[in-house]
XYZ file of C-alpha atoms in Angstrom:
496
model
C 26.681 9.551 9.515
C 28.065 8.309 6.592
C 31.563 6.993 5.511
C 33.692 4.343 3.647
C 36.701 3.200 5.091
C 40.360 4.509 4.242
C 42.576 2.318 2.944
C 44.646 -0.196 5.067
C 48.878 1.023 5.633
C 49.399 -1.180 8.489
C 48.040 -1.889 11.800
C 48.030 0.911 13.914
C 50.901 0.250 16.338
C 53.371 0.312 13.422
C 51.375 3.653 11.860
C 52.303 5.014 15.062
C 55.831 4.276 14.980
C 55.752 5.403 11.732
C 54.797 8.971 13.106
C 57.520 8.921 15.529
C 60.381 7.504 12.727
C 59.243 10.512 10.430
C 60.425 12.597 13.354
C 63.870 11.084 13.592
C 64.930 10.345 10.582
C 68.092 8.926 11.134
C 66.200 5.790 12.178
C 64.351 5.342 8.853
C 66.825 2.602 7.863
C 66.206 0.495 11.101
C 62.105 0.595 10.330
C 60.276 -2.565 8.876
C 57.136 -2.360 7.068
C 53.882 -3.962 8.666
C 53.550 -7.266 7.335
C 49.792 -6.832 7.377
C 49.229 -10.280 8.683
C 45.834 -11.118 10.262
C 44.379 -10.706 12.748
C 47.666 -9.452 14.171
C 51.023 -8.501 12.812
C 54.110 -10.846 13.072
C 56.139 -7.790 13.393
C 54.422 -6.875 16.496
C 54.328 -10.141 17.883
C 57.808 -10.891 17.040
C 58.974 -7.933 19.144
C 56.651 -8.378 22.141
C 54.719 -5.355 21.576
C 50.668 -5.290 21.510
C 49.292 -4.971 17.926
C 46.430 -2.590 17.883
C 44.827 -4.418 15.029
C 43.555 -2.743 11.650
C 40.457 -1.005 12.661
C 40.424 2.247 9.958
C 39.471 5.879 10.543
C 35.900 6.522 8.309
C 35.994 8.519 5.197
C 32.527 9.925 3.830
C 31.633 10.558 0.663
C 28.785 12.045 -1.721
C 27.916 11.300 -5.218
C 25.101 12.344 -7.635
C 23.767 10.134 -10.607
C 25.933 11.801 -12.789
C 28.894 10.166 -11.279
C 28.090 6.894 -12.401
C 29.558 5.328 -8.965
C 31.878 7.650 -8.431
C 31.599 9.414 -5.333
C 33.912 11.844 -3.595
C 35.680 11.763 -0.198
C 35.971 15.642 -0.094
C 34.876 18.642 -2.103
C 36.754 19.391 -5.094
C 40.640 20.617 -4.247
C 42.519 22.898 -6.855
C 45.536 21.332 -7.671
C 48.449 21.976 -10.024
C 48.479 20.350 -13.262
C 51.113 17.364 -13.558
C 51.697 14.554 -16.181
C 50.569 11.287 -15.650
C 52.561 8.207 -16.073
C 49.921 5.694 -16.413
C 46.117 5.419 -16.040
C 44.804 4.551 -12.439
C 42.185 2.007 -12.136
C 38.649 3.669 -11.445
C 38.267 1.565 -8.196
C 40.845 2.861 -6.588
C 40.949 6.201 -4.684
C 42.658 8.943 -6.607
C 45.082 11.110 -4.560
C 44.307 14.330 -6.513
C 40.485 13.912 -6.335
C 39.589 11.699 -3.584
C 37.214 9.843 -5.848
C 36.180 6.120 -5.274
C 34.372 3.711 -7.735
C 31.986 1.101 -6.724
C 30.886 -1.490 -9.027
C 27.969 -4.039 -8.498
C 29.068 -7.452 -8.327
C 27.853 -10.368 -10.741
C 25.471 -12.311 -10.883
C 22.950 -9.387 -10.856
C 20.292 -8.641 -9.047
C 16.939 -6.674 -9.649
C 17.518 -3.463 -7.973
C 14.335 -3.960 -5.184
C 17.047 -6.747 -3.555
C 17.659 -4.408 -0.436
C 21.026 -6.235 -0.069
C 23.512 -5.532 -2.908
C 27.027 -6.758 -3.130
C 29.674 -4.679 -4.433
C 33.593 -4.083 -4.766
C 35.366 -0.722 -3.807
C 39.067 -0.960 -3.881
C 39.408 -4.603 -4.306
C 37.420 -5.593 -1.174
C 33.616 -6.964 -1.227
C 30.954 -5.300 0.869
C 27.539 -6.240 1.355
C 25.469 -2.620 1.198
C 22.015 -2.032 2.717
C 20.158 0.011 0.034
C 17.910 2.649 1.714
C 16.348 6.158 0.375
C 14.694 8.869 1.565
C 12.247 12.067 0.734
C 13.904 15.250 1.964
C 14.521 18.509 1.672
C 18.101 18.574 -0.300
C 18.823 22.047 0.897
C 18.469 21.302 4.796
C 20.858 18.640 5.086
C 23.701 20.203 6.599
C 27.701 18.927 6.352
C 30.364 19.699 8.867
C 33.779 18.816 7.886
C 36.345 17.611 10.475
C 40.193 17.462 9.287
C 42.636 15.025 11.002
C 45.385 17.459 11.755
C 48.152 14.796 10.809
C 46.611 13.466 7.585
C 45.285 16.881 6.435
C 42.594 17.296 3.588
C 43.921 13.431 2.856
C 41.792 12.255 5.433
C 38.573 14.912 6.137
C 35.407 13.402 7.592
C 31.968 14.820 6.873
C 29.400 14.790 9.639
C 25.704 15.045 7.986
C 23.127 16.538 9.719
C 19.354 15.850 8.402
C 16.155 17.911 9.157
C 13.406 16.641 11.145
C 11.857 14.117 9.196
C 8.158 15.057 7.841
C 5.972 12.664 5.206
C 6.024 14.790 1.957
C 3.124 16.332 0.398
C 2.642 14.146 -2.853
C -0.450 15.944 -4.066
C -0.125 16.425 -7.749
C -1.241 19.849 -8.691
C -1.457 21.645 -12.079
C 1.688 23.729 -13.355
C 3.704 24.268 -16.346
C 6.809 22.354 -15.075
C 7.407 18.971 -16.196
C 8.008 16.117 -13.157
C 11.933 16.826 -11.879
C 13.782 14.973 -9.227
C 16.764 15.668 -7.599
C 19.135 13.762 -5.618
C 22.171 12.746 -4.001
C 24.006 9.469 -2.463
C 25.523 8.598 0.482
C 27.727 5.884 1.037
C 28.984 3.871 4.514
C 31.400 1.364 3.379
C 32.166 -0.727 7.119
C 35.017 -2.570 7.224
C 34.986 -6.190 7.074
C 34.611 -8.028 10.028
C 37.749 -10.006 11.060
C 35.313 -12.056 13.063
C 33.372 -13.373 10.400
C 36.300 -13.966 7.976
C 35.729 -10.687 6.236
C 32.222 -10.813 5.510
C 30.253 -7.627 6.684
C 27.011 -8.102 8.154
C 23.492 -6.683 6.445
C 23.556 -3.436 8.113
C 27.437 -2.728 8.391
C 27.370 -0.835 5.071
C 24.699 1.228 3.818
C 23.910 3.270 0.149
C 21.446 5.503 0.971
C 19.703 7.989 -1.822
C 18.036 11.314 -0.430
C 15.684 12.868 -3.039
C 13.169 15.209 -3.387
C 10.705 16.319 -6.327
C 7.958 18.385 -7.337
C 4.097 16.869 -7.770
C 3.819 18.651 -11.717
C 3.905 16.745 -14.846
C 3.190 18.283 -18.186
C 4.650 15.665 -20.675
C 3.284 16.011 -24.073
C 3.854 12.349 -26.291
C 3.151 14.183 -29.123
C 5.975 17.116 -29.204
C 9.147 15.991 -31.343
C 12.444 15.817 -29.590
C 13.667 19.276 -30.400
C 10.493 21.100 -29.339
C 10.265 19.497 -26.088
C 11.440 21.407 -23.318
C 11.275 18.979 -20.698
C 14.274 17.179 -22.658
C 16.903 19.629 -21.978
C 15.955 20.004 -18.542
C 15.327 16.766 -17.245
C 18.992 14.761 -16.342
C 17.224 11.196 -16.788
C 15.842 12.065 -20.000
C 19.105 13.455 -21.291
C 20.974 10.437 -20.018
C 18.568 8.379 -22.084
C 17.453 4.716 -20.717
C 21.085 3.192 -21.855
C 22.613 5.720 -18.831
C 20.495 3.367 -16.130
C 21.370 0.142 -16.949
C 24.396 -0.240 -14.247
C 24.315 0.456 -10.546
C 23.933 2.866 -8.936
C 22.062 4.497 -11.841
C 20.223 1.336 -12.697
C 19.023 1.640 -8.770
C 18.136 5.401 -8.462
C 15.913 4.763 -11.600
C 14.118 1.876 -10.680
C 13.503 2.528 -6.853
C 13.592 6.206 -6.694
C 12.724 7.903 -10.211
C 10.622 5.598 -11.820
C 8.208 5.207 -9.015
C 7.591 8.566 -8.031
C 7.082 9.728 -11.940
C 4.677 6.920 -12.356
C 2.617 7.640 -9.711
C 2.465 11.316 -10.112
C 1.584 10.464 -13.750
C -1.044 8.729 -12.431
C -2.294 10.907 -9.752
C -2.315 13.900 -12.353
C -3.654 11.862 -15.232
C -0.952 12.619 -17.259
C 1.241 10.648 -19.442
C 4.654 9.643 -18.942
C 7.711 9.193 -21.087
C 8.330 5.698 -19.004
C 5.646 4.251 -20.562
C 7.965 3.585 -23.981
C 9.474 0.440 -24.763
C 12.765 1.450 -24.574
C 12.271 3.021 -21.086
C 10.386 -0.340 -19.930
C 13.641 -2.513 -21.521
C 16.537 -0.940 -21.963
C 17.476 -0.261 -18.074
C 16.773 -3.600 -17.345
C 19.328 -5.170 -19.734
C 21.975 -5.859 -16.916
C 19.971 -5.973 -13.568
C 16.724 -8.120 -14.632
C 13.450 -6.638 -13.853
C 11.532 -7.776 -10.433
C 7.895 -8.466 -10.224
C 7.595 -5.492 -8.900
C 9.457 -3.370 -12.096
C 6.960 -5.651 -14.059
C 3.800 -3.911 -12.428
C 5.221 -0.474 -12.565
C 5.375 -1.168 -16.391
C 1.992 -2.127 -16.197
C 0.837 1.289 -14.222
C 2.714 3.505 -16.424
C 0.137 2.616 -19.030
C -2.688 3.931 -16.877
C -1.547 7.665 -17.141
C -2.517 8.056 -20.835
C -5.791 6.263 -20.635
C -6.943 8.265 -17.827
C -6.085 11.158 -20.018
C -8.293 10.483 -22.675
C -10.906 9.425 -19.678
C -10.689 13.091 -18.457
C -11.386 14.304 -22.048
C -14.608 11.872 -22.681
C -16.485 12.533 -19.838
C -15.344 16.133 -19.579
C -18.605 18.879 -19.522
C -17.172 20.392 -22.085
C -17.145 17.312 -24.672
C -21.138 17.046 -26.227
C -22.733 13.286 -26.099
C -22.237 12.617 -29.402
C -22.128 9.376 -31.304
C -18.151 9.657 -31.971
C -17.887 10.517 -28.075
C -20.027 6.837 -27.268
C -17.190 5.128 -29.763
C -14.072 6.594 -28.133
C -15.582 5.840 -24.723
C -15.904 2.044 -26.277
C -12.679 1.709 -27.348
C -11.043 3.353 -24.023
C -12.736 1.119 -21.993
C -11.828 -1.743 -24.141
C -8.475 -0.892 -23.850
C -8.696 -0.610 -20.133
C -9.937 -3.787 -20.055
C -6.760 -5.180 -21.838
C -4.767 -3.282 -18.653
C -7.005 -4.908 -16.625
C -6.432 -8.718 -17.524
C -2.351 -7.931 -17.948
C -2.827 -6.375 -14.289
C -5.240 -9.680 -13.436
C -2.319 -12.139 -14.857
C 0.389 -10.257 -12.740
C -1.459 -11.096 -9.589
C -1.625 -14.584 -10.384
C 1.740 -14.700 -11.114
C 2.342 -14.477 -7.434
C 2.024 -17.793 -5.278
C -0.795 -18.536 -3.249
C 1.205 -17.675 -0.408
C 2.084 -14.226 -1.181
C 0.242 -12.645 1.663
C -2.374 -14.009 4.369
C -3.977 -12.171 7.499
C -1.519 -12.103 10.225
C -1.506 -13.448 13.661
C -2.264 -10.723 15.833
C -0.116 -12.091 18.527
C 2.984 -12.023 16.197
C 2.608 -8.490 15.345
C 4.797 -5.899 16.559
C 2.248 -2.719 16.373
C -1.590 -3.026 17.319
C -4.050 -2.414 14.413
C -7.103 -0.124 14.732
C -10.716 -0.337 14.111
C -11.864 -0.874 11.383
C -9.228 -2.516 10.103
C -8.317 -5.173 12.856
C -7.383 -7.852 10.433
C -4.228 -6.785 8.947
C -2.324 -9.055 6.243
C 1.299 -10.049 6.458
C 3.615 -10.692 3.252
C 6.010 -12.985 1.760
C 8.517 -10.118 1.812
C 8.444 -6.461 1.725
C 9.314 -6.478 -1.925
C 5.931 -8.472 -2.389
C 3.711 -6.577 -0.056
C 4.684 -3.195 -1.698
C 3.887 -4.806 -5.268
C 0.527 -5.648 -3.758
C 0.038 -2.670 -2.417
C 0.639 -0.934 -5.615
C -1.518 -3.416 -7.464
C -4.625 -2.433 -5.146
C -3.809 1.172 -5.524
C -3.674 0.749 -9.085
C -7.355 -0.810 -9.363
C -8.299 1.658 -6.854
C -7.710 4.346 -9.546
C -8.854 2.242 -12.470
C -12.338 0.736 -11.559
C -14.267 3.901 -11.406
C -13.238 4.851 -14.435
C -14.081 2.046 -16.251
C -17.469 2.182 -14.089
C -18.051 5.741 -15.751
C -17.327 4.779 -19.096
C -19.530 1.707 -19.054
C -22.425 4.026 -18.617
C -21.603 6.653 -20.771
C -21.935 3.720 -23.498
C -26.095 4.087 -22.678
C -26.164 7.501 -22.614
C -28.379 9.224 -25.300
C -26.451 11.207 -27.824
C -27.552 14.294 -29.976
C -26.469 13.378 -33.296
C -27.946 9.663 -33.237
C -31.723 8.102 -33.668
C -33.901 8.393 -30.642
C -35.128 5.332 -28.983
C -32.757 2.794 -30.441
C -31.463 0.533 -27.672
C -27.481 0.255 -27.504
C -26.047 -3.621 -28.116
C -22.457 -3.884 -27.067
C -20.543 -6.618 -29.239
C -16.891 -8.163 -28.724
C -15.304 -8.066 -25.260
C -17.901 -5.697 -24.158
C -20.839 -8.181 -25.044
C -22.319 -9.654 -21.411
C -19.635 -7.729 -19.285
C -20.896 -7.370 -15.863
C -20.301 -3.773 -14.762
C -20.626 -4.182 -10.829
C -17.295 -5.491 -11.029
C -16.124 -2.282 -11.494
C -18.671 -0.408 -8.993
C -17.672 1.545 -5.452
C -18.666 -1.215 -3.237
C -16.056 -3.482 -5.014
C -13.427 -0.874 -5.398
C -13.761 -0.215 -1.681
C -13.160 -3.945 -1.104
C -9.929 -3.302 -2.849
C -9.142 -0.251 -0.974
C -9.218 -2.029 2.638
C -6.757 -4.449 1.241
C -4.550 -1.579 0.928
C -5.546 -0.607 4.212
C -4.983 -4.133 5.685
C -1.532 -4.777 3.919
C 0.401 -1.066 4.768
C 0.824 -1.663 8.544
C 2.987 -4.611 7.803
C 5.096 -3.142 4.939
C 6.164 0.010 6.722
C 7.759 -2.233 9.359
C 10.310 -3.438 7.232
C 10.652 -0.641 4.356
C 13.914 0.493 3.723
C 12.151 3.240 1.338
C 8.902 4.120 3.477
C 8.105 7.354 1.567
C 7.002 5.192 -1.083
C 3.896 3.852 0.737
C 2.866 7.952 0.531
C 1.763 7.510 -3.007
C -0.897 4.619 -1.878
C -1.799 7.131 0.781
C -2.747 9.899 -2.033
C -4.942 6.919 -3.642
C -6.861 6.232 -0.408
C -6.851 10.208 0.272
C -8.449 10.217 -3.165
C -10.987 7.713 -3.080
C -12.489 7.984 0.194
C -13.122 11.459 -1.089
C -14.657 10.396 -3.875
C -17.180 7.850 -2.355
C -20.718 8.679 -3.028
C -23.772 8.996 -0.916
C -24.117 6.787 1.793
C -21.024 5.064 0.959
C -19.082 7.962 2.634
C -15.869 6.374 4.143
C -15.937 8.376 7.452
C -14.652 5.829 9.672
C -11.961 5.050 6.870
C -11.068 8.813 6.462
C -10.786 9.458 10.091
C -8.907 6.183 10.550
C -6.476 7.168 7.701
C -6.157 10.523 8.887
C -5.899 10.160 12.889
C -3.449 8.036 15.106
C -5.096 4.649 13.937
C -3.584 5.019 10.490
C -0.433 3.968 9.297
C 0.644 7.615 8.153
C 4.200 7.056 7.243
C 5.561 10.220 9.027
C 4.203 9.505 11.945
């Protein structure tokens, strides 16, 4: 269940008195307001009564990215129109709409920080960010209304379907990538024993989402001819619509990784590779190393699409094809160099071989030596980095040998000589053996990342990469052990 505490109207002892006094209107003139003194109100102490404290009932709230952080505590009600004598602060609850405004506090931190400081109604909360892939149509809500408070104190009870790991396998289709989401918030009352400071698990901001696995983005279409621009809420809002919490966190942690990995696995370009989408959403909340890595990975799908065209059986082996392959391999080497620079920018203490005695899990053969990471964000970044190389290196290996294939429109028996950055390159560094070693790093790191991941579904993307790679291994290199481990109970399938 998720919710937000209601407003303080006085200690619970005086609130109970208020109820009785309303029934005895003749005593109203004798009633004194609660002074809200902490931890016990002075009125109760002076009268010798026991103060019941300030615990508030919980109100549950729901919102979407279009709400810009405004969340509804109950479904909209039809109310009579009335003139307003003044403006109401967006951070306060509106008596007519039941809305709240959540505002991230400065200094702004990267979206991948699992804990964020927000303000709501003049109070500060430390909120845990989490996300879950779930069929939104299966999320049910039951409503309970306080008989005394009526619609102003309606509680929403939320029930989730049994969790199943999502199928992230891309499929060809005419639909562009679409992701649907809702957010649910629980803001716990600040603990009086902690001087008004909540603990890390007191409050939570959870994104619920689901998406398709199809993508059809065509970068050559002008905006007025692009149908996905009209159907995609994200593209309609534009990069500037995702600079502030909570939209920025939805974009950085939910939409962007899912859209980029769908594009990578389907070898289809994505609009997220454009400069404005890589910079504008991060004008307020700075990018983390993981954000910077995703920016690099977003450049690869367009290169993968070119690779598929060059290596297609329908493309004849011509001099033009050889030149295209040479240019593409050079482009891939540029991205590979930038990925290597990203990896080098991490400190040497980013990951290490874990001590088995300290692990809360039991690794299985063939990956008995598992990795531990400096933190979950670093671990997830390295899983994405290694997975990107697993997709990239086999394509670079294939392109290199395309350069030496005979052509139908060139001289026969002429030796091919490579120049520039391709001169003297050792293609074995992109071979299946080396790529297999990188895939093993993914397998060894997944154990640890899943232990503390606030978004375990993100690991599903690297599982898709491993499934593809171990199925593509040629000849005697077939990864039977790895495939059985990944599919069986020994693997770290995030859905169990």
